[in-house]
Amino acid sequence: MTIPRNETIWTAILVMLTLVWPWQGLHAQESFFKGKQIRIVVGLSTGGGYDRAARLISRYMGKYLPGNPDFAVQNMPGAGSIKATDYTANVAPKDGTVFTLAMPGALIEPLTGDPTRYRYDPTRLGYIGTMDSGTRMCMTVAASKTRSFEDARTTKTIMAATAVGSSAYDYPHFINALAGTKFSVVTGYPGPGDMFLAAERGEADGVCGIDISTYASLRPAWLTGDKKGHPLVQLGLDVNPKATALGFRPIWDFIKPQDRALVELIVSQQVFQRPFLAPPGTPADQLKILRTAFMAALKDPELLAEAKKGNFEINPKSGEDVEALVKKIYAAPKELIQRMAKVIRP
């Protein structure tokens, strides 16, 4: 069969466009990123696990972005990462050159707090991905009189925290409400490193609601070394074998069956343990490129070797997965959300 000449011409044009469009798109993105500096804003102070996570990814992610831009890390602590998340949503440029690493609590806080306090909607942020999907733990230092979860049910135990809305604040309170512990929370510490120091100085008995990766990277001696502390409880949707081997019993051993759905809602935020956020309105093409580069960097053999050397957990999930989970959490039944607010805000 002979194709009419006009159809032959149009077929040729379509083939050319199919080949040219992707090249033009890649060239445009390379031109955009080339010579730029990508800035990662960290919602906590320097030296902690979140700061280390941002600096780790900053050393590798540029390899996987078109144009191979440089990276810089800026710390913006305040209100358990709420300050940095507010900056991301309302001030940062919406072009892919700035994104933020925040604590999960900054994304959950508007769900249970006074909505007029927040100038951002977590369901509208652009999620690049999470470096870790972790297990959180509560423990006390060696000098504390609270040496087990049973002790925590009968003895006032002071836990250090950053601010209201952080996991170090919310978790001890919900454990008090649902498992009968007597945790007392002291806020005002800039980050996990300061919280650990507070416990070592005797200002607090320990810390609660901090992920296992942060313990392992910042205070390995608390877990297995000469300053070994007292494991109280692990918190996560699934039981973590590493935490179990260290002596941390799962929270499911201490709560009533009728409270399980509530606890699952609270701890589901741990699936995005270290979430990286882009401003709402970031172009879809830019967000897709950042997501792809982020996941590629977290498979880089050199990054993984560096993380292993520093006892740093890498359990990534894609931006699409994080976005879907945030929206699912915000779609939870109203009655469950109200109960959640009550137990973490006594």
Short mmCIF file of C-alpha atoms in Angstrom, two decimals:
data_model
loop_
_atom_site.label_atom_id
_atom_site.label_comp_id
_atom_site.label_asym_id
_atom_site.label_seq_id
_atom_site.Cartn_x
_atom_site.Cartn_y
_atom_site.Cartn_z
CA MET A 1 0.00 0.00 0.00
CA THR A 2 1.37 3.42 -0.99
CA ILE A 3 1.09 6.13 1.67
CA PRO A 4 -0.10 9.42 0.26
CA ARG A 5 2.61 12.04 0.15
CA ASN A 6 0.97 14.33 2.70
CA GLU A 7 0.72 11.46 5.23
CA THR A 8 4.40 10.66 4.61
CA ILE A 9 5.32 14.25 5.42
CA TRP A 10 3.25 14.32 8.59
CA THR A 11 4.71 10.99 9.72
CA ALA A 12 8.21 12.39 9.27
CA ILE A 13 7.30 15.52 11.22
CA LEU A 14 5.88 13.48 14.09
CA VAL A 15 9.01 11.33 14.25
CA MET A 16 11.19 14.45 14.34
CA LEU A 17 9.09 16.03 17.10
CA THR A 18 9.24 12.83 19.16
CA LEU A 19 13.02 12.92 18.98
CA VAL A 20 13.44 16.67 19.47
CA TRP A 21 11.02 17.38 22.35
CA PRO A 22 12.77 15.22 25.00
CA TRP A 23 16.16 16.63 23.94
CA GLN A 24 14.85 20.19 24.14
CA GLY A 25 13.36 19.47 27.60
CA LEU A 26 16.62 18.01 28.88
CA HIS A 27 18.62 20.86 27.37
CA ALA A 28 16.30 23.41 28.98
CA GLN A 29 16.63 21.77 32.39
CA GLU A 30 20.41 21.56 32.05
CA SER A 31 20.52 25.23 31.12
CA PHE A 32 18.35 26.05 34.14
CA PHE A 33 20.36 24.13 36.75
CA LYS A 34 23.84 24.72 35.30
CA GLY A 35 25.75 27.25 37.36
CA LYS A 36 23.01 27.39 39.99
CA GLN A 37 23.36 26.65 43.69
CA ILE A 38 20.66 24.45 45.23
CA ARG A 39 19.94 25.34 48.84
CA ILE A 40 18.70 22.80 51.40
CA VAL A 41 17.08 24.44 54.42
CA VAL A 42 17.24 22.29 57.57
CA GLY A 43 14.59 22.89 60.21
CA LEU A 44 16.96 22.03 63.07
CA SER A 45 20.30 23.22 64.40
CA THR A 46 23.70 22.03 63.23
CA GLY A 47 25.26 18.79 64.37
CA GLY A 48 22.12 16.68 64.74
CA GLY A 49 20.84 13.78 62.67
CA TYR A 50 18.72 15.97 60.39
CA ASP A 51 21.62 18.32 59.72
CA ARG A 52 23.89 15.37 58.94
CA ALA A 53 21.25 13.91 56.60
CA ALA A 54 21.00 17.14 54.61
CA ARG A 55 24.75 17.49 54.31
CA LEU A 56 25.09 13.87 53.23
CA ILE A 57 22.57 14.15 50.39
CA SER A 58 23.99 17.56 49.39
CA ARG A 59 27.31 15.94 48.53
CA TYR A 60 25.80 13.50 46.02
CA MET A 61 22.50 14.77 44.63
CA GLY A 62 24.13 17.23 42.22
CA LYS A 63 25.65 14.31 40.31
CA TYR A 64 22.16 13.25 39.27
CA LEU A 65 20.72 16.65 38.33
CA PRO A 66 21.08 18.05 34.80
CA GLY A 67 23.78 20.70 34.79
CA ASN A 68 25.34 19.27 38.01
CA PRO A 69 24.59 22.27 40.24
CA ASP A 70 26.34 22.91 43.55
CA PHE A 71 24.55 22.49 46.89
CA ALA A 72 24.59 24.48 50.12
CA VAL A 73 22.95 23.72 53.47
CA GLN A 74 21.30 26.40 55.61
CA ASN A 75 20.02 25.75 59.14
CA MET A 76 16.76 27.40 60.18
CA PRO A 77 15.78 25.94 63.57
CA GLY A 78 12.58 26.95 65.30
CA ALA A 79 9.34 25.45 66.64
CA GLY A 80 10.20 21.87 65.72
CA SER A 81 10.84 22.70 62.02
CA ILE A 82 7.61 24.70 61.68
CA LYS A 83 9.63 27.87 61.02
CA ALA A 84 11.51 26.25 58.14
CA THR A 85 8.33 24.67 56.72
CA ASP A 86 6.58 28.05 56.83
CA TYR A 87 9.56 29.57 54.99
CA THR A 88 9.36 26.85 52.36
CA ALA A 89 5.66 27.40 51.76
CA ASN A 90 5.61 31.19 51.76
CA VAL A 91 9.04 32.68 51.08
CA ALA A 92 11.32 30.25 49.22
CA PRO A 93 11.48 30.53 45.42
CA LYS A 94 9.21 28.05 43.66
CA ASP A 95 11.67 27.04 40.98
CA GLY A 96 13.42 23.98 42.41
CA THR A 97 16.48 25.84 43.72
CA VAL A 98 15.41 25.66 47.39
CA PHE A 99 13.90 22.79 49.34
CA THR A 100 13.67 21.88 53.01
CA LEU A 101 14.34 18.97 55.35
CA ALA A 102 11.79 19.17 58.18
CA MET A 103 10.73 17.00 61.08
CA PRO A 104 7.56 14.98 60.42
CA GLY A 105 5.87 16.79 63.30
CA ALA A 106 5.85 19.99 61.27
CA LEU A 107 3.62 18.20 58.77
CA ILE A 108 1.35 16.61 61.38
CA GLU A 109 1.04 19.58 63.73
CA PRO A 110 -1.53 21.49 61.58
CA LEU A 111 -3.74 18.39 61.65
CA THR A 112 -4.24 18.59 65.41
CA GLY A 113 -3.35 22.16 66.32
CA ASP A 114 -5.09 25.48 65.83
CA PRO A 115 -5.16 25.87 62.01
CA THR A 116 -4.93 29.68 62.27
CA ARG A 117 -1.37 29.27 63.61
CA TYR A 118 -0.08 27.80 60.36
CA ARG A 119 0.41 29.52 57.04
CA TYR A 120 0.90 26.31 55.11
CA ASP A 121 -1.13 23.29 54.06
CA PRO A 122 0.94 20.06 54.22
CA THR A 123 -1.23 18.46 51.53
CA ARG A 124 -0.09 21.13 49.04
CA LEU A 125 3.66 20.91 49.59
CA GLY A 126 5.86 19.24 46.99
CA TYR A 127 7.38 16.07 48.44
CA ILE A 128 10.78 15.11 47.04
CA GLY A 129 11.11 12.00 49.19
CA THR A 130 12.33 10.77 52.56
CA MET A 131 15.80 9.47 53.38
CA ASP A 132 14.57 7.21 56.15
CA SER A 133 11.47 5.36 57.27
CA GLY A 134 12.36 4.70 60.81
CA THR A 135 11.62 3.45 64.27
CA ARG A 136 11.50 5.85 67.20
CA MET A 137 12.60 4.95 70.68
CA CYS A 138 12.46 6.19 74.27
CA MET A 139 15.33 5.62 76.67
CA THR A 140 16.97 7.00 79.77
CA VAL A 141 20.62 7.57 80.63
CA ALA A 142 22.53 5.18 82.86
CA ALA A 143 22.22 7.47 85.91
CA SER A 144 18.40 7.67 85.74
CA LYS A 145 16.28 5.88 88.33
CA THR A 146 13.86 4.96 85.54
CA ARG A 147 15.34 1.79 84.10
CA SER A 148 12.35 0.13 82.44
CA PHE A 149 8.95 0.91 81.01
CA GLU A 150 7.40 -0.40 84.21
CA ASP A 151 9.49 2.11 86.19
CA ALA A 152 8.19 4.89 83.91
CA ARG A 153 4.65 3.98 84.96
CA THR A 154 5.42 4.65 88.62
CA THR A 155 8.25 7.22 88.57
CA LYS A 156 8.26 10.78 87.27
CA THR A 157 10.69 10.74 84.33
CA ILE A 158 11.87 13.98 82.72
CA MET A 159 12.33 13.89 78.94
CA ALA A 160 14.07 16.62 76.92
CA ALA A 161 12.38 17.99 73.78
CA THR A 162 12.67 20.76 71.22
CA ALA A 163 9.19 22.24 71.04
CA VAL A 164 5.47 21.51 71.08
CA GLY A 165 4.68 19.57 67.93
CA SER A 166 7.98 17.70 67.80
CA SER A 167 7.95 13.95 68.26
CA ALA A 168 10.05 14.40 71.42
CA TYR A 169 7.10 16.36 72.85
CA ASP A 170 4.12 14.51 71.37
CA TYR A 171 5.27 10.94 71.94
CA PRO A 172 5.82 11.05 75.72
CA HIS A 173 2.41 12.68 76.10
CA PHE A 174 0.51 10.12 74.07
CA ILE A 175 2.34 7.30 75.88
CA ASN A 176 1.26 8.88 79.19
CA ALA A 177 -2.34 9.00 78.01
CA LEU A 178 -2.53 5.50 76.54
CA ALA A 179 0.00 3.47 78.55
CA GLY A 180 0.00 5.12 81.97
CA THR A 181 3.57 6.44 82.10
CA LYS A 182 4.61 9.51 84.10
CA PHE A 183 6.79 11.32 81.57
CA SER A 184 7.33 15.04 82.14
CA VAL A 185 8.55 16.96 79.09
CA VAL A 186 10.95 19.92 79.18
CA THR A 187 11.13 21.90 75.92
CA GLY A 188 13.51 24.54 74.56
CA TYR A 189 16.42 22.48 73.25
CA PRO A 190 17.42 23.40 69.66
CA GLY A 191 17.95 19.85 68.42
CA PRO A 192 18.63 16.19 69.30
CA GLY A 193 22.28 16.83 70.11
CA ASP A 194 21.27 19.38 72.74
CA MET A 195 18.65 17.00 74.13
CA PHE A 196 21.24 14.25 74.54
CA LEU A 197 23.59 16.68 76.29
CA ALA A 198 20.79 17.78 78.63
CA ALA A 199 20.27 14.18 79.74
CA GLU A 200 23.99 13.64 80.19
CA ARG A 201 24.21 16.80 82.31
CA GLY A 202 21.38 15.60 84.55
CA GLU A 203 18.80 18.13 83.34
CA ALA A 204 16.63 15.27 82.10
CA ASP A 205 16.40 11.52 82.50
CA GLY A 206 16.48 10.83 78.80
CA VAL A 207 14.82 11.41 75.45
CA CYS A 208 11.73 9.94 73.81
CA GLY A 209 10.42 9.85 70.26
CA ILE A 210 13.86 10.01 68.63
CA ASP A 211 14.63 7.70 65.71
CA ILE A 212 17.03 4.80 66.03
CA SER A 213 19.29 6.27 63.33
CA THR A 214 19.89 9.41 65.42
CA TYR A 215 20.76 7.35 68.49
CA ALA A 216 23.15 5.22 66.46
CA SER A 217 24.88 8.16 64.79
CA LEU A 218 25.02 10.67 67.68
CA ARG A 219 25.02 8.49 70.82
CA PRO A 220 26.04 4.92 69.95
CA ALA A 221 27.47 4.54 73.48
CA TRP A 222 23.93 4.90 74.87
CA LEU A 223 22.97 1.77 72.97
CA THR A 224 25.93 -0.54 73.34
CA GLY A 225 28.91 1.40 74.69
CA ASP A 226 30.35 2.38 78.05
CA LYS A 227 27.54 4.90 78.65
CA LYS A 228 24.80 2.36 77.97
CA GLY A 229 21.40 3.65 78.97
CA HIS A 230 18.09 1.98 79.74
CA PRO A 231 15.83 1.00 76.80
CA LEU A 232 12.17 1.75 77.49
CA VAL A 233 10.09 1.30 74.34
CA GLN A 234 10.21 1.31 70.53
CA LEU A 235 7.54 2.93 68.39
CA GLY A 236 6.67 2.05 64.81
CA LEU A 237 4.03 0.44 62.67
CA ASP A 238 6.20 -2.68 62.55
CA VAL A 239 8.50 -4.17 65.19
CA ASN A 240 12.14 -3.33 64.46
CA PRO A 241 14.46 -6.35 64.97
CA LYS A 242 17.48 -4.10 65.67
CA ALA A 243 15.61 -2.21 68.39
CA THR A 244 14.31 -5.48 69.82
CA ALA A 245 17.85 -6.87 70.00
CA LEU A 246 18.87 -3.75 71.94
CA GLY A 247 16.14 -4.39 74.51
CA PHE A 248 13.39 -2.03 73.32
CA ARG A 249 9.95 -3.61 73.65
CA PRO A 250 7.31 -2.51 71.12
CA ILE A 251 4.62 -0.03 72.12
CA TRP A 252 2.03 -2.63 71.12
CA ASP A 253 2.89 -4.55 74.30
CA PHE A 254 1.63 -1.69 76.46
CA ILE A 255 -1.54 -0.32 74.85
CA LYS A 256 -5.11 -1.58 74.75
CA PRO A 257 -6.39 -3.18 71.53
CA GLN A 258 -9.05 -0.47 71.14
CA ASP A 259 -6.30 2.18 70.98
CA ARG A 260 -4.32 0.52 68.20
CA ALA A 261 -5.87 2.55 65.34
CA LEU A 262 -5.09 5.76 67.20
CA VAL A 263 -1.46 4.82 67.80
CA GLU A 264 -1.11 3.72 64.16
CA LEU A 265 -2.29 7.16 63.05
CA ILE A 266 0.25 8.88 65.32
CA VAL A 267 3.26 6.75 64.38
CA SER A 268 2.46 6.60 60.65
CA GLN A 269 4.41 9.85 60.30
CA GLN A 270 7.56 7.80 60.87
CA VAL A 271 7.21 6.41 57.36
CA PHE A 272 8.49 9.84 56.27
CA GLN A 273 11.13 10.12 58.98
CA ARG A 274 13.31 12.66 57.14
CA PRO A 275 11.06 14.35 54.55
CA PHE A 276 12.40 16.78 51.96
CA LEU A 277 9.85 19.40 50.90
CA ALA A 278 9.58 21.73 47.92
CA PRO A 279 7.37 24.84 47.94
CA PRO A 280 3.78 24.48 46.73
CA GLY A 281 3.60 25.60 43.13
CA THR A 282 7.00 24.20 42.17
CA PRO A 283 6.63 23.25 38.46
CA ALA A 284 5.80 19.58 38.02
CA ASP A 285 8.80 19.04 35.69
CA GLN A 286 11.20 20.52 38.24
CA LEU A 287 9.70 18.45 41.07
CA LYS A 288 9.96 15.27 39.00
CA ILE A 289 13.63 15.94 38.25
CA LEU A 290 14.38 16.58 41.94
CA ARG A 291 12.56 13.40 42.93
CA THR A 292 14.49 11.31 40.41
CA ALA A 293 17.86 12.77 41.43
CA PHE A 294 17.03 12.32 45.13
CA MET A 295 16.27 8.61 44.80
CA ALA A 296 19.28 8.07 42.52
CA ALA A 297 21.62 9.73 45.01
CA LEU A 298 20.35 7.47 47.79
CA LYS A 299 21.46 4.47 45.72
CA ASP A 300 24.93 5.90 45.11
CA PRO A 301 27.53 3.39 46.39
CA GLU A 302 29.73 6.16 47.83
CA LEU A 303 26.81 7.71 49.72
CA LEU A 304 25.79 4.32 51.09
CA ALA A 305 29.36 3.60 52.19
CA GLU A 306 29.58 6.98 53.94
CA ALA A 307 26.22 6.41 55.63
CA LYS A 308 27.27 2.96 56.85
CA LYS A 309 30.50 4.34 58.26
CA GLY A 310 28.54 6.95 60.21
CA ASN A 311 25.89 4.49 61.50
CA PHE A 312 23.31 6.35 59.44
CA GLU A 313 20.17 4.50 58.31
CA ILE A 314 19.06 4.88 54.68
CA ASN A 315 15.53 3.56 54.08
CA PRO A 316 14.16 5.89 51.39
CA LYS A 317 10.68 6.31 49.99
CA SER A 318 9.74 8.30 46.92
CA GLY A 319 8.12 11.71 46.92
CA GLU A 320 5.01 10.19 45.40
CA ASP A 321 4.73 7.72 48.30
CA VAL A 322 5.23 10.44 50.92
CA GLU A 323 2.67 12.70 49.26
CA ALA A 324 0.11 9.89 49.18
CA LEU A 325 0.63 9.08 52.88
CA VAL A 326 0.33 12.72 53.99
CA LYS A 327 -2.96 13.02 52.14
CA LYS A 328 -4.17 9.74 53.65
CA ILE A 329 -3.35 10.97 57.17
CA TYR A 330 -5.24 14.21 56.58
CA ALA A 331 -8.22 12.21 55.31
CA ALA A 332 -8.46 10.20 58.57
CA PRO A 333 -11.86 10.17 60.34
CA LYS A 334 -12.53 13.36 62.28
CA GLU A 335 -13.19 11.49 65.53
CA LEU A 336 -9.78 9.78 65.34
CA ILE A 337 -8.02 13.07 64.65
CA GLN A 338 -9.77 14.65 67.65
CA ARG A 339 -8.60 11.80 69.90
CA MET A 340 -5.09 12.19 68.53
CA ALA A 341 -5.11 15.90 69.37
CA LYS A 342 -6.27 15.15 72.88
CA VAL A 343 -3.60 12.59 73.73
CA ILE A 344 -0.64 14.55 72.32
CA ARG A 345 -1.90 17.89 73.70
CA PRO A 346 -3.00 17.14 77.25
#
